[in-house]
GROMACS .gro file of C-alpha atoms in nm:
model
  295
    1UNK     CA    1  11.065   0.455  12.351
    2UNK     CA    2  10.824   0.831  12.252
    3UNK     CA    3  10.725   0.915  12.634
    4UNK     CA    4  10.576   1.226  12.473
    5UNK     CA    5  10.356   1.028  12.261
    6UNK     CA    6  10.305   0.804  12.581
    7UNK     CA    7  10.213   1.070  12.836
    8UNK     CA    8   9.948   1.189  12.602
    9UNK     CA    9   9.785   0.898  12.542
   10UNK     CA   10   9.728   0.847  12.941
   11UNK     CA   11   9.549   1.276  12.916
   12UNK     CA   12   9.361   1.106  12.690
   13UNK     CA   13   9.266   0.733  12.846
   14UNK     CA   14   9.174   0.997  13.231
   15UNK     CA   15   9.012   1.244  12.979
   16UNK     CA   16   8.761   0.980  12.829
   17UNK     CA   17   8.701   0.861  13.246
   18UNK     CA   18   8.915   0.520  13.130
   19UNK     CA   19   9.207   0.551  13.336
   20UNK     CA   20   9.058   0.463  13.671
   21UNK     CA   21   8.721   0.238  13.750
   22UNK     CA   22   8.399   0.477  13.753
   23UNK     CA   23   8.277   0.425  14.183
   24UNK     CA   24   7.855   0.395  14.186
   25UNK     CA   25   7.909   0.534  14.519
   26UNK     CA   26   8.066   0.900  14.371
   27UNK     CA   27   7.849   1.236  14.401
   28UNK     CA   28   7.777   1.268  14.000
   29UNK     CA   29   7.918   1.523  13.871
   30UNK     CA   30   7.477   1.688  13.802
   31UNK     CA   31   7.550   1.781  14.150
   32UNK     CA   32   7.914   1.910  14.108
   33UNK     CA   33   7.718   2.147  13.872
   34UNK     CA   34   7.441   2.253  14.095
   35UNK     CA   35   7.681   2.392  14.338
   36UNK     CA   36   7.857   2.540  14.050
   37UNK     CA   37   7.513   2.778  13.989
   38UNK     CA   38   7.512   2.803  14.343
   39UNK     CA   39   7.893   2.946  14.386
   40UNK     CA   40   7.882   3.106  14.102
   41UNK     CA   41   7.512   3.334  14.223
   42UNK     CA   42   7.634   3.393  14.596
   43UNK     CA   43   7.943   3.566  14.409
   44UNK     CA   44   7.764   3.825  14.189
   45UNK     CA   45   7.521   3.889  14.421
   46UNK     CA   46   7.887   4.003  14.602
   47UNK     CA   47   8.023   4.172  14.344
   48UNK     CA   48   8.321   3.972  14.365
   49UNK     CA   49   8.250   3.823  13.961
   50UNK     CA   50   7.996   4.003  13.675
   51UNK     CA   51   7.666   3.762  13.507
   52UNK     CA   52   7.745   3.711  13.129
   53UNK     CA   53   7.581   3.819  12.873
   54UNK     CA   54   7.529   3.423  12.787
   55UNK     CA   55   7.392   3.123  13.007
   56UNK     CA   56   7.685   2.928  12.936
   57UNK     CA   57   7.534   2.571  12.945
   58UNK     CA   58   7.560   2.325  13.210
   59UNK     CA   59   7.322   2.013  13.059
   60UNK     CA   60   7.434   1.668  13.001
   61UNK     CA   61   7.563   1.441  12.694
   62UNK     CA   62   7.195   1.408  12.561
   63UNK     CA   63   7.113   1.784  12.562
   64UNK     CA   64   7.489   1.836  12.357
   65UNK     CA   65   7.527   1.866  12.015
   66UNK     CA   66   7.847   1.727  11.826
   67UNK     CA   67   8.017   1.631  12.182
   68UNK     CA   68   8.324   1.500  12.095
   69UNK     CA   69   8.240   1.131  12.267
   70UNK     CA   70   8.020   0.960  12.508
   71UNK     CA   71   8.130   0.954  12.847
   72UNK     CA   72   8.063   0.771  13.089
   73UNK     CA   73   7.756   0.695  13.341
   74UNK     CA   74   7.772   0.982  13.649
   75UNK     CA   75   7.960   1.208  13.401
   76UNK     CA   76   7.857   1.527  13.229
   77UNK     CA   77   7.977   1.776  12.927
   78UNK     CA   78   7.957   2.137  12.992
   79UNK     CA   79   8.231   2.401  12.937
   80UNK     CA   80   8.554   2.589  13.097
   81UNK     CA   81   8.311   2.884  13.092
   82UNK     CA   82   8.092   2.706  13.355
   83UNK     CA   83   8.360   2.538  13.558
   84UNK     CA   84   8.541   2.875  13.672
   85UNK     CA   85   8.626   3.267  13.613
   86UNK     CA   86   8.834   3.329  13.379
   87UNK     CA   87   8.999   3.692  13.297
   88UNK     CA   88   9.292   3.778  13.152
   89UNK     CA   89   9.585   4.021  13.265
   90UNK     CA   90   9.734   4.369  13.106
   91UNK     CA   91  10.088   4.515  13.085
   92UNK     CA   92  10.131   4.846  13.311
   93UNK     CA   93  10.209   5.115  13.099
   94UNK     CA   94  10.669   5.058  13.121
   95UNK     CA   95  10.673   5.427  12.997
   96UNK     CA   96  10.585   5.491  13.414
   97UNK     CA   97  10.795   5.428  13.697
   98UNK     CA   98  10.635   5.369  13.967
   99UNK     CA   99  10.408   5.119  13.832
  100UNK     CA  100  10.731   4.832  13.862
  101UNK     CA  101  10.951   4.759  14.135
  102UNK     CA  102  10.667   4.706  14.336
  103UNK     CA  103  10.506   4.358  14.534
  104UNK     CA  104  10.262   4.219  14.376
  105UNK     CA  105  10.418   3.944  14.146
  106UNK     CA  106  10.322   4.019  13.734
  107UNK     CA  107  10.341   3.714  13.595
  108UNK     CA  108  10.449   3.685  13.189
  109UNK     CA  109  10.359   3.417  12.977
  110UNK     CA  110  10.709   3.268  12.936
  111UNK     CA  111  10.736   3.263  13.291
  112UNK     CA  112  10.495   2.925  13.319
  113UNK     CA  113  10.701   2.648  13.310
  114UNK     CA  114  10.364   2.322  13.330
  115UNK     CA  115  10.378   2.337  13.706
  116UNK     CA  116  10.324   2.511  14.028
  117UNK     CA  117  10.456   2.912  13.954
  118UNK     CA  118  10.670   2.886  14.283
  119UNK     CA  119  10.958   3.217  14.152
  120UNK     CA  120  10.786   3.560  13.933
  121UNK     CA  121  11.118   3.753  13.877
  122UNK     CA  122  10.847   4.075  13.838
  123UNK     CA  123  10.682   4.297  14.005
  124UNK     CA  124  10.438   4.542  14.044
  125UNK     CA  125  10.268   4.818  14.267
  126UNK     CA  126   9.892   4.818  14.325
  127UNK     CA  127   9.873   5.155  14.184
  128UNK     CA  128   9.957   4.963  13.837
  129UNK     CA  129   9.768   4.744  13.902
  130UNK     CA  130   9.408   4.984  13.979
  131UNK     CA  131   9.556   5.193  13.599
  132UNK     CA  132   9.600   4.927  13.401
  133UNK     CA  133   9.424   4.592  13.286
  134UNK     CA  134   9.681   4.376  13.489
  135UNK     CA  135   9.392   4.186  13.778
  136UNK     CA  136   9.525   4.007  14.087
  137UNK     CA  137   9.466   3.625  14.120
  138UNK     CA  138   9.431   3.377  14.370
  139UNK     CA  139   9.676   3.108  14.482
  140UNK     CA  140   9.600   2.788  14.348
  141UNK     CA  141   9.495   3.013  13.946
  142UNK     CA  142   9.542   2.789  13.709
  143UNK     CA  143   9.731   3.001  13.393
  144UNK     CA  144   9.742   2.874  13.015
  145UNK     CA  145   9.941   3.116  12.738
  146UNK     CA  146   9.725   3.244  12.463
  147UNK     CA  147   9.987   3.392  12.208
  148UNK     CA  148  10.303   3.285  11.990
  149UNK     CA  149  10.512   3.039  12.080
  150UNK     CA  150  10.413   3.007  12.433
  151UNK     CA  151  10.049   2.880  12.324
  152UNK     CA  152   9.863   2.653  12.617
  153UNK     CA  153  10.141   2.622  12.829
  154UNK     CA  154  10.025   2.643  13.141
  155UNK     CA  155  10.122   2.749  13.536
  156UNK     CA  156   9.923   2.756  13.901
  157UNK     CA  157   9.957   3.011  14.142
  158UNK     CA  158  10.151   2.953  14.486
  159UNK     CA  159  10.138   3.286  14.580
  160UNK     CA  160   9.833   3.561  14.467
  161UNK     CA  161   9.993   3.732  14.147
  162UNK     CA  162   9.894   3.922  13.788
  163UNK     CA  163  10.008   3.893  13.476
  164UNK     CA  164  10.005   4.079  13.182
  165UNK     CA  165   9.737   3.998  12.828
  166UNK     CA  166   9.914   3.674  12.711
  167UNK     CA  167   9.810   3.501  12.963
  168UNK     CA  168   9.455   3.370  13.138
  169UNK     CA  169   9.417   3.271  13.440
  170UNK     CA  170   9.091   2.996  13.588
  171UNK     CA  171   8.985   3.065  13.942
  172UNK     CA  172   8.829   2.797  13.958
  173UNK     CA  173   8.496   2.689  14.188
  174UNK     CA  174   8.525   2.452  14.517
  175UNK     CA  175   8.366   2.159  14.271
  176UNK     CA  176   8.689   2.140  14.043
  177UNK     CA  177   8.976   2.053  14.155
  178UNK     CA  178   9.271   2.225  13.972
  179UNK     CA  179   9.492   1.974  13.912
  180UNK     CA  180   9.193   1.790  13.717
  181UNK     CA  181   9.178   2.118  13.493
  182UNK     CA  182   9.556   2.158  13.503
  183UNK     CA  183   9.539   1.791  13.312
  184UNK     CA  184   9.275   1.826  13.109
  185UNK     CA  185   9.402   2.194  12.938
  186UNK     CA  186   9.735   1.933  12.920
  187UNK     CA  187   9.596   1.728  12.711
  188UNK     CA  188   9.443   1.981  12.446
  189UNK     CA  189   9.768   2.158  12.396
  190UNK     CA  190   9.758   2.083  12.015
  191UNK     CA  191   9.370   2.169  11.992
  192UNK     CA  192   9.406   2.530  12.099
  193UNK     CA  193   9.810   2.552  11.919
  194UNK     CA  194   9.564   2.446  11.651
  195UNK     CA  195   9.303   2.719  11.729
  196UNK     CA  196   9.559   2.912  11.733
  197UNK     CA  197   9.625   2.955  11.345
  198UNK     CA  198   9.893   3.066  11.191
  199UNK     CA  199  10.063   3.383  11.078
  200UNK     CA  200  10.357   3.548  11.284
  201UNK     CA  201  10.165   3.556  11.551
  202UNK     CA  202   9.918   3.261  11.620
  203UNK     CA  203   9.660   3.349  11.937
  204UNK     CA  204   9.367   3.202  12.090
  205UNK     CA  205   9.135   3.405  12.271
  206UNK     CA  206   8.974   3.412  12.649
  207UNK     CA  207   8.623   3.300  12.424
  208UNK     CA  208   8.821   3.022  12.236
  209UNK     CA  209   8.926   2.880  12.554
  210UNK     CA  210   8.557   2.918  12.750
  211UNK     CA  211   8.372   2.801  12.489
  212UNK     CA  212   8.584   2.468  12.508
  213UNK     CA  213   8.406   2.122  12.640
  214UNK     CA  214   8.528   1.970  12.915
  215UNK     CA  215   8.429   1.595  13.046
  216UNK     CA  216   8.303   1.660  13.379
  217UNK     CA  217   8.362   1.361  13.592
  218UNK     CA  218   8.261   1.335  13.963
  219UNK     CA  219   8.491   1.513  14.249
  220UNK     CA  220   8.610   1.246  14.380
  221UNK     CA  221   8.760   1.063  14.049
  222UNK     CA  222   8.882   1.450  13.942
  223UNK     CA  223   9.108   1.283  14.280
  224UNK     CA  224   9.188   0.949  14.159
  225UNK     CA  225   9.272   1.079  13.769
  226UNK     CA  226   9.496   1.371  13.891
  227UNK     CA  227   9.648   1.093  14.165
  228UNK     CA  228   9.710   0.854  13.863
  229UNK     CA  229   9.827   1.097  13.609
  230UNK     CA  230  10.053   1.173  13.877
  231UNK     CA  231  10.181   0.757  13.949
  232UNK     CA  232  10.221   0.711  13.513
  233UNK     CA  233  10.432   1.060  13.506
  234UNK     CA  234  10.601   0.950  13.777
  235UNK     CA  235  10.739   0.603  13.606
  236UNK     CA  236  10.768   0.835  13.241
  237UNK     CA  237  11.010   1.067  13.355
  238UNK     CA  238  11.254   0.786  13.559
  239UNK     CA  239  11.247   0.657  13.163
  240UNK     CA  240  11.319   0.951  13.051
  241UNK     CA  241  11.567   1.030  13.306
  242UNK     CA  242  11.708   0.630  13.249
  243UNK     CA  243  11.676   0.756  12.874
  244UNK     CA  244  11.891   1.046  12.924
  245UNK     CA  245  12.162   0.875  13.202
  246UNK     CA  246  12.168   0.574  12.925
  247UNK     CA  247  12.233   0.866  12.547
  248UNK     CA  248  12.498   0.962  12.768
  249UNK     CA  249  12.657   0.734  12.827
  250UNK     CA  250  12.642   0.592  12.514
  251UNK     CA  251  12.827   0.886  12.373
  252UNK     CA  252  13.066   0.827  12.630
  253UNK     CA  253  13.140   0.528  12.527
  254UNK     CA  254  13.194   0.574  12.170
  255UNK     CA  255  13.479   0.885  12.267
  256UNK     CA  256  13.670   0.647  12.462
  257UNK     CA  257  13.630   0.416  12.171
  258UNK     CA  258  13.759   0.695  11.937
  259UNK     CA  259  13.999   0.833  12.165
  260UNK     CA  260  14.193   0.468  12.196
  261UNK     CA  261  14.135   0.453  11.841
  262UNK     CA  262  14.409   0.744  11.796
  263UNK     CA  263  14.607   0.673  12.042
  264UNK     CA  264  14.687   0.295  11.934
  265UNK     CA  265  14.534   0.070  12.214
  266UNK     CA  266  14.212  -0.058  12.096
  267UNK     CA  267  14.326  -0.344  11.901
  268UNK     CA  268  14.668  -0.495  11.975
  269UNK     CA  269  15.009  -0.417  11.704
  270UNK     CA  270  15.067  -0.706  11.479
  271UNK     CA  271  15.424  -0.719  11.439
  272UNK     CA  272  15.428  -0.911  11.119
  273UNK     CA  273  15.217  -0.576  10.971
  274UNK     CA  274  15.414  -0.368  10.715
  275UNK     CA  275  15.471   0.014  10.913
  276UNK     CA  276  15.347   0.308  10.851
  277UNK     CA  277  15.623   0.449  10.702
  278UNK     CA  278  15.597   0.229  10.474
  279UNK     CA  279  15.275   0.315  10.382
  280UNK     CA  280  15.345   0.723  10.371
  281UNK     CA  281  15.640   0.603  10.114
  282UNK     CA  282  15.423   0.464   9.835
  283UNK     CA  283  15.219   0.749   9.914
  284UNK     CA  284  15.451   0.939   9.847
  285UNK     CA  285  15.744   0.930   9.711
  286UNK     CA  286  15.949   1.175   9.745
  287UNK     CA  287  15.859   1.122  10.114
  288UNK     CA  288  16.118   1.099  10.366
  289UNK     CA  289  16.146   1.088  10.763
  290UNK     CA  290  16.158   1.323  10.990
  291UNK     CA  291  16.415   1.229  11.277
  292UNK     CA  292  16.273   1.507  11.451
  293UNK     CA  293  16.164   1.316  11.858
  294UNK     CA  294  15.913   1.562  11.926
  295UNK     CA  295  15.747   1.572  11.576
   0.00000   0.00000   0.00000
């Protein structure tokens, strides 16, 4: 069983609105987008974020051209740039030792684990944050790698942390379930890798990420989708663990069979068989048996 393909199929069903049934009583995504707009305006007024130069589109399917597919009633097409604030990080100067060894976690893309981030080995100082492009991201931020072989690798912060420039963080708005965003990004990994192009150092940019379309379900449906994905993924984990156990058993069995074979314990001996010494004499007429019992 191709469990990797099975996981992708589940994600595809999820983002097409086919993994769980829709509930007409759910607050529609159009209302979510209005709340997002209001939250964004509040954050702009508080000086926590800056107004983008171009207003992002937030209209539903009929107003989008070339949408990837039709979405269920109550859903809406929007872009990743609408549902949260995205920011990349930076690397403080390595030549300044006072920038490192502080108490602020500094994540590199190699620290991403496609799950919750519970450990980051490197730390920087407040001085480093002030004097570099590194920015502190809050708990719950969804991270995605943008450069090289790690493009599309994901993580969710369980504590505030900064990142290097190869990582982009989304500080999602209250109308978005972070795990729904996580699974959507996971479903798009192959597409992001393709957008990264070839070359020795393929990469995607924050601009590519924020312009990516996302089909947005009602908030309660987001939560049901996440629960169903995780139920299926748990079953697939069991299958994969069982497959690994089976492969280990098969390998051990093969080794045991070979061991029994070379020790003469795999089949019974027949006293009528021609002895091996006669075979050796036929192979080499000059063969002389060795009388050394230790041979």
